[in-house]
Amino acid sequence: MARERSASAKGQLASDITKGIRAMRARIKTLLDLLAGPLSGLVVFLLTTGAGFLDYKGRIALATFAWVVMWWITQPLPWGITSLLPMAIFPLTGIKDVNASVAMYGQNVLFWIVGVVVAGYAIEKSGLTARIASRLVRSPFFKAYPGRLLFGYMLTTDLISMFISDAATVAMMLPVGISIAEHLDQKGTLAGGAGLRSTFALATLYAAVAGGIATLAGVPHNAVIASFLVRQGVEVSFLDWSIIGMPFSLIILLVFYLIVYLYLLPPGYKDQKLNTTIAMSNGERVVPLSKEEKNVLLIFGIMIFLWLLPGISNIIWGYESTIAVKLNMIFPIWIVPIIGLLLFFMLPVDLERRKFILEWQDFVNHGGWNVALLATGGCVLGNSLQEFGVISSLVKSLPLTSISLFILIPVIYLVLLLLTNFISGTAAVTLICSVALPVVSHYGYNPLLFGVSLSSLGLGIWLPWAGAAAGTAFASGNITIKQMVSAGGIASVALLATVIILNILYILF
């Protein structure tokens, strides 16, 4: 008995020691993550002090940039909170006063992202996404063969992701995809083949990434790219972006579909004709649109109309016409999400009970504030680097005449593709835009084509921690790390090759 108590005490002591070591390691890691930011900034400031190509303000701006990027990578604080660092550092170091520092955060991108994310949540909350997905995968054409059904599902996910963030689309569509997999094969796997669950989970991720490229309302960093383009003197309308983004999106979707079909779909399902039906929550019964769904459709239709109106007016009356100029001035792309946001809180679902499409808590909990502040902080840093001469000094110091454009562009794309698998896609795109966009503009390369290409490569699909969308897909429990890395590696290489080929074709034709 005494021996058992002694053994138990030793076991408990060993367990306590292990827990203590883990806690100590966690504290040390947190401390190192916190110190990494200011140390990075200090190193950059000291290294540039004697360089002679930057003044004091430029060195502070570059050091702040290094500090913020390091904290975006190590994440000792939420991205959004880290993005507020310039608001504190600039007044403390004397390069801007408090009012000017706070005013830097009045960026268009802030309420664009909040408005678009909340609009996406309203569509999800009303049940419209589930209805759209259900109707498409029930189509006789798509559900005849597994390959067609897979394509129909990926096409649906792609279409939804054109107007809703990639991570939200993955979260919404994954249950639908897993339901389809379970009905095709109750076990979800075939001997010697990849599991159907993992097939549809990865298909969801890839399709959501492809769809987010198509419009400015897709992935959050599209708005960041548009903001940087505006500072380069390139006005981007919703239609302008979609003219390039839509073909990119659909071609990349097709490439991803071929990878999923050829590499992930179990061989026994490729040519098998389906005799099964996809059972949804309402069975075969078609439920009429609810008042909430009708209101959401109305608001979303108004938003799309206002986004397209300036571009259509440019086509009909010409860019220099009085009507087109006034419409572009009255309805810039940035104001549409704010109009939609107001309408979501104004149109009632049940007026008697004062129930509206969205409530205050929806705005607080589903506003995407962390990503919105991250994007805003990225724009602030980009503006600061430009204002204090960092970008111009960098451009002048680069041997532009000795670097071939056909080498520079693919290298930039490759760097972004690798970077976005280790830090936030928005942070990676912000970093690349800050440094590369002025350089590319110097060459006279099409800035909008470059921006859409950055959007295409700015979402990681290779690693589980590559971003919110990848993390959401992996967290479903239907994908192993081996499957994600192997399939993601192939998909990433194919994505890079596709983007480069599309750039070449666009330039040639």
mmCIF file of C-alpha atoms in Angstrom, residues 137-494:
data_model
loop_
_atom_site.group_PDB
_atom_site.id
_atom_site.type_symbol
_atom_site.label_atom_id
_atom_site.label_comp_id
_atom_site.label_asym_id
_atom_site.label_seq_id
_atom_site.Cartn_x
_atom_site.Cartn_y
_atom_site.Cartn_z
ATOM 1 C CA VAL A 137 -25.778 20.152 -56.421
ATOM 2 C CA ARG A 138 -29.302 18.800 -57.067
ATOM 3 C CA SER A 139 -29.017 19.691 -60.747
ATOM 4 C CA PRO A 140 -29.501 16.546 -62.919
ATOM 5 C CA PHE A 141 -26.349 17.426 -64.885
ATOM 6 C CA PHE A 142 -24.054 17.828 -61.893
ATOM 7 C CA LYS A 143 -25.264 14.896 -59.811
ATOM 8 C CA ALA A 144 -25.129 12.295 -62.619
ATOM 9 C CA TYR A 145 -21.427 11.489 -62.037
ATOM 10 C CA PRO A 146 -19.108 12.114 -59.065
ATOM 11 C CA GLY A 147 -16.751 14.208 -61.221
ATOM 12 C CA ARG A 148 -19.610 16.455 -62.331
ATOM 13 C CA LEU A 149 -20.956 16.668 -58.797
ATOM 14 C CA LEU A 150 -17.504 17.650 -57.539
ATOM 15 C CA PHE A 151 -17.250 20.358 -60.197
ATOM 16 C CA GLY A 152 -20.752 21.636 -59.406
ATOM 17 C CA TYR A 153 -19.868 21.818 -55.733
ATOM 18 C CA MET A 154 -16.587 23.644 -56.419
ATOM 19 C CA LEU A 155 -18.322 26.027 -58.835
ATOM 20 C CA THR A 156 -20.945 26.835 -56.179
ATOM 21 C CA THR A 157 -18.224 27.472 -53.594
ATOM 22 C CA ASP A 158 -16.358 29.650 -56.089
ATOM 23 C CA LEU A 159 -19.456 31.754 -56.844
ATOM 24 C CA ILE A 160 -20.225 32.294 -53.159
ATOM 25 C CA SER A 161 -16.610 33.217 -52.404
ATOM 26 C CA MET A 162 -16.769 35.997 -55.012
ATOM 27 C CA PHE A 163 -18.775 38.058 -52.515
ATOM 28 C CA ILE A 164 -17.978 36.465 -49.138
ATOM 29 C CA SER A 165 -14.549 36.041 -47.514
ATOM 30 C CA ASP A 166 -12.729 32.803 -48.260
ATOM 31 C CA ALA A 167 -12.676 31.667 -44.623
ATOM 32 C CA ALA A 168 -16.416 32.291 -44.189
ATOM 33 C CA THR A 169 -17.128 30.426 -47.436
ATOM 34 C CA VAL A 170 -15.085 27.440 -46.287
ATOM 35 C CA ALA A 171 -16.931 27.409 -42.953
ATOM 36 C CA MET A 172 -20.324 27.571 -44.701
ATOM 37 C CA MET A 173 -19.670 25.063 -47.475
ATOM 38 C CA LEU A 174 -17.687 22.399 -45.604
ATOM 39 C CA PRO A 175 -20.785 20.815 -43.981
ATOM 40 C CA VAL A 176 -22.413 20.621 -47.422
ATOM 41 C CA GLY A 177 -19.310 19.017 -48.941
ATOM 42 C CA ILE A 178 -18.922 16.495 -46.132
ATOM 43 C CA SER A 179 -22.634 15.640 -46.432
ATOM 44 C CA ILE A 180 -22.138 14.918 -50.142
ATOM 45 C CA ALA A 181 -19.093 12.734 -49.373
ATOM 46 C CA GLU A 182 -21.000 10.751 -46.761
ATOM 47 C CA HIS A 183 -23.876 10.092 -49.143
ATOM 48 C CA LEU A 184 -21.557 8.969 -51.926
ATOM 49 C CA ASP A 185 -19.788 6.565 -49.596
ATOM 50 C CA GLN A 186 -21.029 5.915 -46.077
ATOM 51 C CA LYS A 187 -17.473 5.184 -44.930
ATOM 52 C CA GLY A 188 -16.085 8.195 -46.717
ATOM 53 C CA THR A 189 -13.010 6.243 -47.901
ATOM 54 C CA LEU A 190 -11.966 3.622 -50.420
ATOM 55 C CA ALA A 191 -9.151 1.137 -49.970
ATOM 56 C CA GLY A 192 -6.035 2.431 -51.709
ATOM 57 C CA GLY A 193 -7.538 5.828 -52.430
ATOM 58 C CA ALA A 194 -7.859 9.183 -50.767
ATOM 59 C CA GLY A 195 -10.874 9.681 -48.551
ATOM 60 C CA LEU A 196 -13.919 11.378 -50.031
ATOM 61 C CA ARG A 197 -14.109 13.566 -46.960
ATOM 62 C CA SER A 198 -10.597 14.886 -47.519
ATOM 63 C CA THR A 199 -11.351 15.262 -51.238
ATOM 64 C CA PHE A 200 -14.329 17.526 -50.622
ATOM 65 C CA ALA A 201 -12.627 19.364 -47.747
ATOM 66 C CA LEU A 202 -9.639 20.311 -49.923
ATOM 67 C CA ALA A 203 -11.957 21.053 -52.861
ATOM 68 C CA THR A 204 -13.794 23.512 -50.615
ATOM 69 C CA LEU A 205 -10.561 25.304 -49.693
ATOM 70 C CA TYR A 206 -9.270 25.511 -53.267
ATOM 71 C CA ALA A 207 -12.594 26.683 -54.710
ATOM 72 C CA ALA A 208 -13.010 29.364 -52.029
ATOM 73 C CA VAL A 209 -9.507 30.669 -52.778
ATOM 74 C CA ALA A 210 -10.227 30.749 -56.532
ATOM 75 C CA GLY A 211 -13.551 32.546 -56.047
ATOM 76 C CA GLY A 212 -12.064 35.264 -53.852
ATOM 77 C CA ILE A 213 -9.987 36.528 -56.776
ATOM 78 C CA ALA A 214 -12.959 37.377 -59.009
ATOM 79 C CA THR A 215 -14.285 40.589 -57.436
ATOM 80 C CA LEU A 216 -13.183 43.341 -55.095
ATOM 81 C CA ALA A 217 -15.690 41.963 -52.576
ATOM 82 C CA GLY A 218 -13.897 38.604 -52.421
ATOM 83 C CA VAL A 219 -10.895 38.071 -50.157
ATOM 84 C CA PRO A 220 -10.081 40.993 -47.797
ATOM 85 C CA HIS A 221 -6.695 41.774 -49.301
ATOM 86 C CA ASN A 222 -8.319 42.719 -52.640
ATOM 87 C CA ALA A 223 -9.330 45.991 -51.021
ATOM 88 C CA VAL A 224 -5.771 46.488 -49.758
ATOM 89 C CA ILE A 225 -4.425 46.027 -53.295
ATOM 90 C CA ALA A 226 -7.032 48.455 -54.655
ATOM 91 C CA SER A 227 -6.011 51.008 -52.034
ATOM 92 C CA PHE A 228 -2.343 50.732 -53.059
ATOM 93 C CA LEU A 229 -3.315 51.007 -56.739
ATOM 94 C CA VAL A 230 -5.214 54.232 -56.027
ATOM 95 C CA ARG A 231 -2.066 55.686 -54.449
ATOM 96 C CA GLN A 232 -0.225 54.817 -57.656
ATOM 97 C CA GLY A 233 -2.788 56.862 -59.595
ATOM 98 C CA VAL A 234 -4.803 53.860 -60.819
ATOM 99 C CA GLU A 235 -8.538 54.218 -60.162
ATOM 100 C CA VAL A 236 -10.073 50.754 -59.850
ATOM 101 C CA SER A 237 -13.796 50.207 -60.279
ATOM 102 C CA PHE A 238 -15.617 47.010 -59.338
ATOM 103 C CA LEU A 239 -16.054 46.234 -63.044
ATOM 104 C CA ASP A 240 -12.404 46.989 -63.897
ATOM 105 C CA TRP A 241 -11.220 44.457 -61.334
ATOM 106 C CA SER A 242 -13.795 41.831 -62.370
ATOM 107 C CA ILE A 243 -12.849 42.054 -66.065
ATOM 108 C CA ILE A 244 -9.438 40.604 -65.143
ATOM 109 C CA GLY A 245 -10.376 38.865 -61.887
ATOM 110 C CA MET A 246 -13.284 36.799 -63.235
ATOM 111 C CA PRO A 247 -11.276 34.982 -65.957
ATOM 112 C CA PHE A 248 -8.428 34.459 -63.470
ATOM 113 C CA SER A 249 -10.883 32.992 -60.967
ATOM 114 C CA LEU A 250 -12.584 30.595 -63.381
ATOM 115 C CA ILE A 251 -9.338 29.361 -64.988
ATOM 116 C CA ILE A 252 -7.718 28.807 -61.587
ATOM 117 C CA LEU A 253 -10.892 27.012 -60.445
ATOM 118 C CA LEU A 254 -10.611 24.698 -63.460
ATOM 119 C CA VAL A 255 -6.938 24.003 -62.670
ATOM 120 C CA PHE A 256 -7.777 23.248 -59.038
ATOM 121 C CA TYR A 257 -10.668 21.016 -60.113
ATOM 122 C CA LEU A 258 -8.357 18.961 -62.357
ATOM 123 C CA ILE A 259 -5.909 18.554 -59.466
ATOM 124 C CA VAL A 260 -8.668 17.414 -57.097
ATOM 125 C CA TYR A 261 -10.247 15.150 -59.732
ATOM 126 C CA LEU A 262 -7.020 13.536 -60.938
ATOM 127 C CA TYR A 263 -5.059 13.469 -57.685
ATOM 128 C CA LEU A 264 -7.596 13.273 -54.842
ATOM 129 C CA LEU A 265 -10.836 11.710 -56.088
ATOM 130 C CA PRO A 266 -10.707 7.925 -55.513
ATOM 131 C CA PRO A 267 -10.323 6.091 -58.865
ATOM 132 C CA GLY A 268 -13.426 3.971 -58.343
ATOM 133 C CA TYR A 269 -15.640 7.062 -58.397
ATOM 134 C CA LYS A 270 -14.333 8.775 -61.540
ATOM 135 C CA ASP A 271 -16.446 6.914 -64.097
ATOM 136 C CA GLN A 272 -19.182 5.557 -61.848
ATOM 137 C CA LYS A 273 -22.721 6.722 -62.615
ATOM 138 C CA LEU A 274 -24.576 7.819 -59.504
ATOM 139 C CA ASN A 275 -27.942 6.369 -58.545
ATOM 140 C CA THR A 276 -28.064 8.211 -55.255
ATOM 141 C CA THR A 277 -29.595 11.533 -54.331
ATOM 142 C CA ILE A 278 -28.072 14.140 -52.088
ATOM 143 C CA ALA A 279 -30.343 14.431 -49.083
ATOM 144 C CA MET A 280 -30.604 17.897 -47.645
ATOM 145 C CA SER A 281 -32.247 19.093 -44.484
ATOM 146 C CA ASN A 282 -35.583 19.742 -46.207
ATOM 147 C CA GLY A 283 -35.585 16.529 -48.232
ATOM 148 C CA GLU A 284 -37.064 17.138 -51.685
ATOM 149 C CA ARG A 285 -39.374 19.900 -50.488
ATOM 150 C CA VAL A 286 -38.714 23.324 -51.975
ATOM 151 C CA VAL A 287 -39.239 25.931 -49.264
ATOM 152 C CA PRO A 288 -40.363 29.393 -50.458
ATOM 153 C CA LEU A 289 -38.040 32.324 -49.845
ATOM 154 C CA SER A 290 -38.498 33.834 -46.404
ATOM 155 C CA LYS A 291 -38.933 37.573 -45.900
ATOM 156 C CA GLU A 292 -35.403 37.735 -44.518
ATOM 157 C CA GLU A 293 -33.996 36.010 -47.603
ATOM 158 C CA LYS A 294 -35.936 38.347 -49.918
ATOM 159 C CA ASN A 295 -34.653 41.421 -48.058
ATOM 160 C CA VAL A 296 -31.070 40.153 -48.165
ATOM 161 C CA LEU A 297 -31.388 39.446 -51.896
ATOM 162 C CA LEU A 298 -32.769 42.951 -52.452
ATOM 163 C CA ILE A 299 -29.909 44.620 -50.545
ATOM 164 C CA PHE A 300 -27.274 42.457 -52.176
ATOM 165 C CA GLY A 301 -28.761 43.244 -55.594
ATOM 166 C CA ILE A 302 -28.583 46.980 -54.798
ATOM 167 C CA MET A 303 -24.931 46.625 -53.744
ATOM 168 C CA ILE A 304 -23.962 44.796 -56.935
ATOM 169 C CA PHE A 305 -25.864 47.365 -59.047
ATOM 170 C CA LEU A 306 -24.063 50.273 -57.353
ATOM 171 C CA TRP A 307 -20.703 48.540 -57.729
ATOM 172 C CA LEU A 308 -21.277 48.008 -61.448
ATOM 173 C CA LEU A 309 -22.983 51.331 -62.218
ATOM 174 C CA PRO A 310 -19.846 53.516 -62.617
ATOM 175 C CA GLY A 311 -18.129 50.932 -64.817
ATOM 176 C CA ILE A 312 -21.209 50.465 -66.990
ATOM 177 C CA SER A 313 -21.612 54.249 -67.340
ATOM 178 C CA ASN A 314 -17.986 54.463 -68.493
ATOM 179 C CA ILE A 315 -18.717 51.900 -71.209
ATOM 180 C CA ILE A 316 -21.998 53.501 -72.352
ATOM 181 C CA TRP A 317 -21.161 57.222 -72.170
ATOM 182 C CA GLY A 318 -17.369 57.197 -72.066
ATOM 183 C CA TYR A 319 -14.929 57.955 -69.231
ATOM 184 C CA GLU A 320 -14.927 61.710 -69.889
ATOM 185 C CA SER A 321 -18.727 62.174 -70.118
ATOM 186 C CA THR A 322 -20.471 64.292 -67.486
ATOM 187 C CA ILE A 323 -22.748 61.421 -66.396
ATOM 188 C CA ALA A 324 -19.890 58.947 -66.012
ATOM 189 C CA VAL A 325 -17.732 61.436 -64.087
ATOM 190 C CA LYS A 326 -20.573 62.264 -61.669
ATOM 191 C CA LEU A 327 -21.517 58.614 -61.110
ATOM 192 C CA ASN A 328 -17.886 57.704 -60.421
ATOM 193 C CA MET A 329 -17.683 60.603 -57.960
ATOM 194 C CA ILE A 330 -20.991 59.823 -56.205
ATOM 195 C CA PHE A 331 -20.634 56.030 -56.095
ATOM 196 C CA PRO A 332 -16.975 55.062 -55.605
ATOM 197 C CA ILE A 333 -16.553 51.394 -54.741
ATOM 198 C CA TRP A 334 -15.737 52.222 -51.106
ATOM 199 C CA ILE A 335 -19.155 53.677 -50.266
ATOM 200 C CA VAL A 336 -21.247 50.697 -51.396
ATOM 201 C CA PRO A 337 -20.541 48.422 -48.375
ATOM 202 C CA ILE A 338 -21.494 51.302 -46.055
ATOM 203 C CA ILE A 339 -24.829 51.744 -47.888
ATOM 204 C CA GLY A 340 -25.416 47.988 -47.686
ATOM 205 C CA LEU A 341 -24.515 47.966 -43.999
ATOM 206 C CA LEU A 342 -27.082 50.660 -43.245
ATOM 207 C CA LEU A 343 -29.782 48.834 -45.219
ATOM 208 C CA PHE A 344 -29.136 45.572 -43.354
ATOM 209 C CA PHE A 345 -29.968 47.398 -40.118
ATOM 210 C CA MET A 346 -32.929 49.266 -41.608
ATOM 211 C CA LEU A 347 -34.962 46.590 -43.426
ATOM 212 C CA PRO A 348 -37.128 44.669 -40.941
ATOM 213 C CA VAL A 349 -37.768 40.955 -40.701
ATOM 214 C CA ASP A 350 -40.515 41.444 -38.095
ATOM 215 C CA LEU A 351 -41.382 45.121 -37.573
ATOM 216 C CA GLU A 352 -43.780 44.429 -34.728
ATOM 217 C CA ARG A 353 -41.022 42.815 -32.675
ATOM 218 C CA ARG A 354 -38.416 45.311 -33.965
ATOM 219 C CA LYS A 355 -36.416 42.481 -35.509
ATOM 220 C CA PHE A 356 -34.147 43.469 -38.395
ATOM 221 C CA ILE A 357 -31.864 41.499 -40.700
ATOM 222 C CA LEU A 358 -28.859 42.334 -38.530
ATOM 223 C CA GLU A 359 -28.595 43.296 -34.894
ATOM 224 C CA TRP A 360 -25.848 45.166 -33.055
ATOM 225 C CA GLN A 361 -24.230 41.970 -31.783
ATOM 226 C CA ASP A 362 -23.963 40.703 -35.357
ATOM 227 C CA PHE A 363 -21.967 43.825 -36.197
ATOM 228 C CA VAL A 364 -19.740 43.415 -33.133
ATOM 229 C CA ASN A 365 -19.162 39.655 -33.397
ATOM 230 C CA HIS A 366 -19.047 39.219 -37.176
ATOM 231 C CA GLY A 367 -17.496 42.463 -38.403
ATOM 232 C CA GLY A 368 -14.090 40.999 -39.177
ATOM 233 C CA TRP A 369 -12.484 43.696 -37.049
ATOM 234 C CA ASN A 370 -9.153 41.920 -36.592
ATOM 235 C CA VAL A 371 -8.608 41.558 -40.350
ATOM 236 C CA ALA A 372 -10.042 45.042 -41.030
ATOM 237 C CA LEU A 373 -7.566 46.661 -38.625
ATOM 238 C CA LEU A 374 -4.768 44.498 -40.017
ATOM 239 C CA ALA A 375 -5.527 45.743 -43.543
ATOM 240 C CA THR A 376 -5.850 49.331 -42.314
ATOM 241 C CA GLY A 377 -2.531 49.091 -40.496
ATOM 242 C CA GLY A 378 -0.938 47.730 -43.662
ATOM 243 C CA CYS A 379 -2.172 50.733 -45.630
ATOM 244 C CA VAL A 380 -0.902 53.079 -42.904
ATOM 245 C CA LEU A 381 2.550 51.491 -43.063
ATOM 246 C CA GLY A 382 2.554 51.644 -46.848
ATOM 247 C CA ASN A 383 1.610 55.330 -46.779
ATOM 248 C CA SER A 384 4.304 56.034 -44.198
ATOM 249 C CA LEU A 385 7.042 54.316 -46.205
ATOM 250 C CA GLN A 386 6.025 56.371 -49.209
ATOM 251 C CA GLU A 387 5.575 59.661 -47.322
ATOM 252 C CA PHE A 388 8.958 59.478 -45.584
ATOM 253 C CA GLY A 389 10.892 58.542 -48.716
ATOM 254 C CA VAL A 390 11.611 54.879 -47.938
ATOM 255 C CA ILE A 391 9.986 53.548 -51.118
ATOM 256 C CA SER A 392 11.600 56.129 -53.405
ATOM 257 C CA SER A 393 15.015 55.465 -51.820
ATOM 258 C CA LEU A 394 14.524 51.721 -52.288
ATOM 259 C CA VAL A 395 13.516 52.140 -55.932
ATOM 260 C CA LYS A 396 16.540 54.368 -56.601
ATOM 261 C CA SER A 397 18.902 51.911 -54.905
ATOM 262 C CA LEU A 398 17.698 48.921 -56.947
ATOM 263 C CA PRO A 399 19.575 48.138 -60.183
ATOM 264 C CA LEU A 400 16.401 48.417 -62.244
ATOM 265 C CA THR A 401 18.181 48.589 -65.576
ATOM 266 C CA SER A 402 19.980 45.292 -64.954
ATOM 267 C CA ILE A 403 16.935 43.263 -63.832
ATOM 268 C CA SER A 404 14.790 41.765 -66.563
ATOM 269 C CA LEU A 405 11.056 42.254 -66.117
ATOM 270 C CA PHE A 406 10.551 38.608 -67.073
ATOM 271 C CA ILE A 407 12.679 37.610 -64.090
ATOM 272 C CA LEU A 408 11.460 40.227 -61.596
ATOM 273 C CA ILE A 409 7.718 39.534 -61.902
ATOM 274 C CA PRO A 410 7.914 35.712 -61.417
ATOM 275 C CA VAL A 411 10.331 36.208 -58.499
ATOM 276 C CA ILE A 412 7.883 38.587 -56.792
ATOM 277 C CA TYR A 413 5.054 36.105 -57.348
ATOM 278 C CA LEU A 414 7.154 33.237 -55.950
ATOM 279 C CA VAL A 415 8.149 35.235 -52.873
ATOM 280 C CA LEU A 416 4.494 36.075 -52.160
ATOM 281 C CA LEU A 417 3.407 32.457 -52.672
ATOM 282 C CA LEU A 418 5.981 31.263 -50.126
ATOM 283 C CA LEU A 419 5.435 34.153 -47.704
ATOM 284 C CA THR A 420 1.667 33.797 -47.542
ATOM 285 C CA ASN A 421 1.983 30.237 -46.245
ATOM 286 C CA PHE A 422 3.744 31.496 -43.117
ATOM 287 C CA ILE A 423 2.062 34.822 -42.315
ATOM 288 C CA SER A 424 -1.369 36.329 -42.887
ATOM 289 C CA GLY A 425 -2.254 36.697 -46.566
ATOM 290 C CA THR A 426 -3.277 40.306 -45.966
ATOM 291 C CA ALA A 427 0.023 41.023 -44.205
ATOM 292 C CA ALA A 428 1.996 39.308 -46.988
ATOM 293 C CA VAL A 429 0.153 41.201 -49.738
ATOM 294 C CA THR A 430 0.622 44.475 -47.842
ATOM 295 C CA LEU A 431 4.355 43.827 -47.564
ATOM 296 C CA ILE A 432 4.722 42.968 -51.262
ATOM 297 C CA CYS A 433 2.533 45.893 -52.392
ATOM 298 C CA SER A 434 4.519 48.351 -50.270
ATOM 299 C CA VAL A 435 7.820 47.333 -51.806
ATOM 300 C CA ALA A 436 7.047 45.860 -55.234
ATOM 301 C CA LEU A 437 4.165 47.905 -56.649
ATOM 302 C CA PRO A 438 6.195 51.132 -57.056
ATOM 303 C CA VAL A 439 9.009 49.126 -58.660
ATOM 304 C CA VAL A 440 6.651 47.376 -61.082
ATOM 305 C CA SER A 441 5.003 50.707 -61.893
ATOM 306 C CA HIS A 442 8.457 52.068 -62.693
ATOM 307 C CA TYR A 443 8.737 49.408 -65.399
ATOM 308 C CA GLY A 444 5.353 50.414 -66.853
ATOM 309 C CA TYR A 445 3.850 46.991 -66.129
ATOM 310 C CA ASN A 446 0.041 46.838 -66.021
ATOM 311 C CA PRO A 447 -0.637 47.605 -62.319
ATOM 312 C CA LEU A 448 -4.149 46.127 -62.272
ATOM 313 C CA LEU A 449 -2.931 42.860 -63.827
ATOM 314 C CA PHE A 450 -0.161 42.803 -61.224
ATOM 315 C CA GLY A 451 -2.698 43.477 -58.448
ATOM 316 C CA VAL A 452 -5.067 40.674 -59.504
ATOM 317 C CA SER A 453 -2.074 38.329 -59.746
ATOM 318 C CA LEU A 454 -1.071 39.236 -56.182
ATOM 319 C CA SER A 455 -4.644 38.524 -55.098
ATOM 320 C CA SER A 456 -4.426 35.082 -56.741
ATOM 321 C CA LEU A 457 -1.226 34.194 -54.885
ATOM 322 C CA GLY A 458 -2.023 35.908 -51.590
ATOM 323 C CA LEU A 459 -3.858 33.014 -49.941
ATOM 324 C CA GLY A 460 -1.920 30.055 -48.573
ATOM 325 C CA ILE A 461 -3.204 26.554 -49.368
ATOM 326 C CA TRP A 462 -0.081 24.565 -48.592
ATOM 327 C CA LEU A 463 0.103 24.467 -44.788
ATOM 328 C CA PRO A 464 -2.613 24.237 -42.086
ATOM 329 C CA TRP A 465 -1.447 27.515 -40.520
ATOM 330 C CA ALA A 466 -1.293 29.372 -43.847
ATOM 331 C CA GLY A 467 -4.374 31.447 -43.062
ATOM 332 C CA ALA A 468 -7.941 31.451 -41.805
ATOM 333 C CA ALA A 469 -9.319 29.518 -44.793
ATOM 334 C CA ALA A 470 -6.627 26.835 -44.663
ATOM 335 C CA GLY A 471 -6.941 26.597 -40.888
ATOM 336 C CA THR A 472 -10.721 26.264 -41.080
ATOM 337 C CA ALA A 473 -10.495 23.465 -43.645
ATOM 338 C CA PHE A 474 -7.835 21.611 -41.647
ATOM 339 C CA ALA A 475 -9.681 22.099 -38.347
ATOM 340 C CA SER A 476 -12.660 20.175 -39.744
ATOM 341 C CA GLY A 477 -10.715 16.992 -38.992
ATOM 342 C CA ASN A 478 -11.158 15.615 -42.501
ATOM 343 C CA ILE A 479 -7.630 16.359 -43.762
ATOM 344 C CA THR A 480 -4.314 14.980 -42.526
ATOM 345 C CA ILE A 481 -1.182 17.139 -42.581
ATOM 346 C CA LYS A 482 0.343 14.786 -45.157
ATOM 347 C CA GLN A 483 -2.660 15.182 -47.466
ATOM 348 C CA MET A 484 -2.690 18.961 -47.077
ATOM 349 C CA VAL A 485 1.041 19.372 -47.686
ATOM 350 C CA SER A 486 1.244 16.988 -50.635
ATOM 351 C CA ALA A 487 -1.898 18.223 -52.396
ATOM 352 C CA GLY A 488 -1.223 21.830 -51.390
ATOM 353 C CA GLY A 489 2.293 21.664 -52.801
ATOM 354 C CA ILE A 490 1.009 20.480 -56.170
ATOM 355 C CA ALA A 491 -1.815 23.040 -56.140
ATOM 356 C CA SER A 492 0.577 25.871 -55.190
ATOM 357 C CA VAL A 493 3.005 25.065 -58.018
ATOM 358 C CA ALA A 494 0.093 24.801 -60.464
#
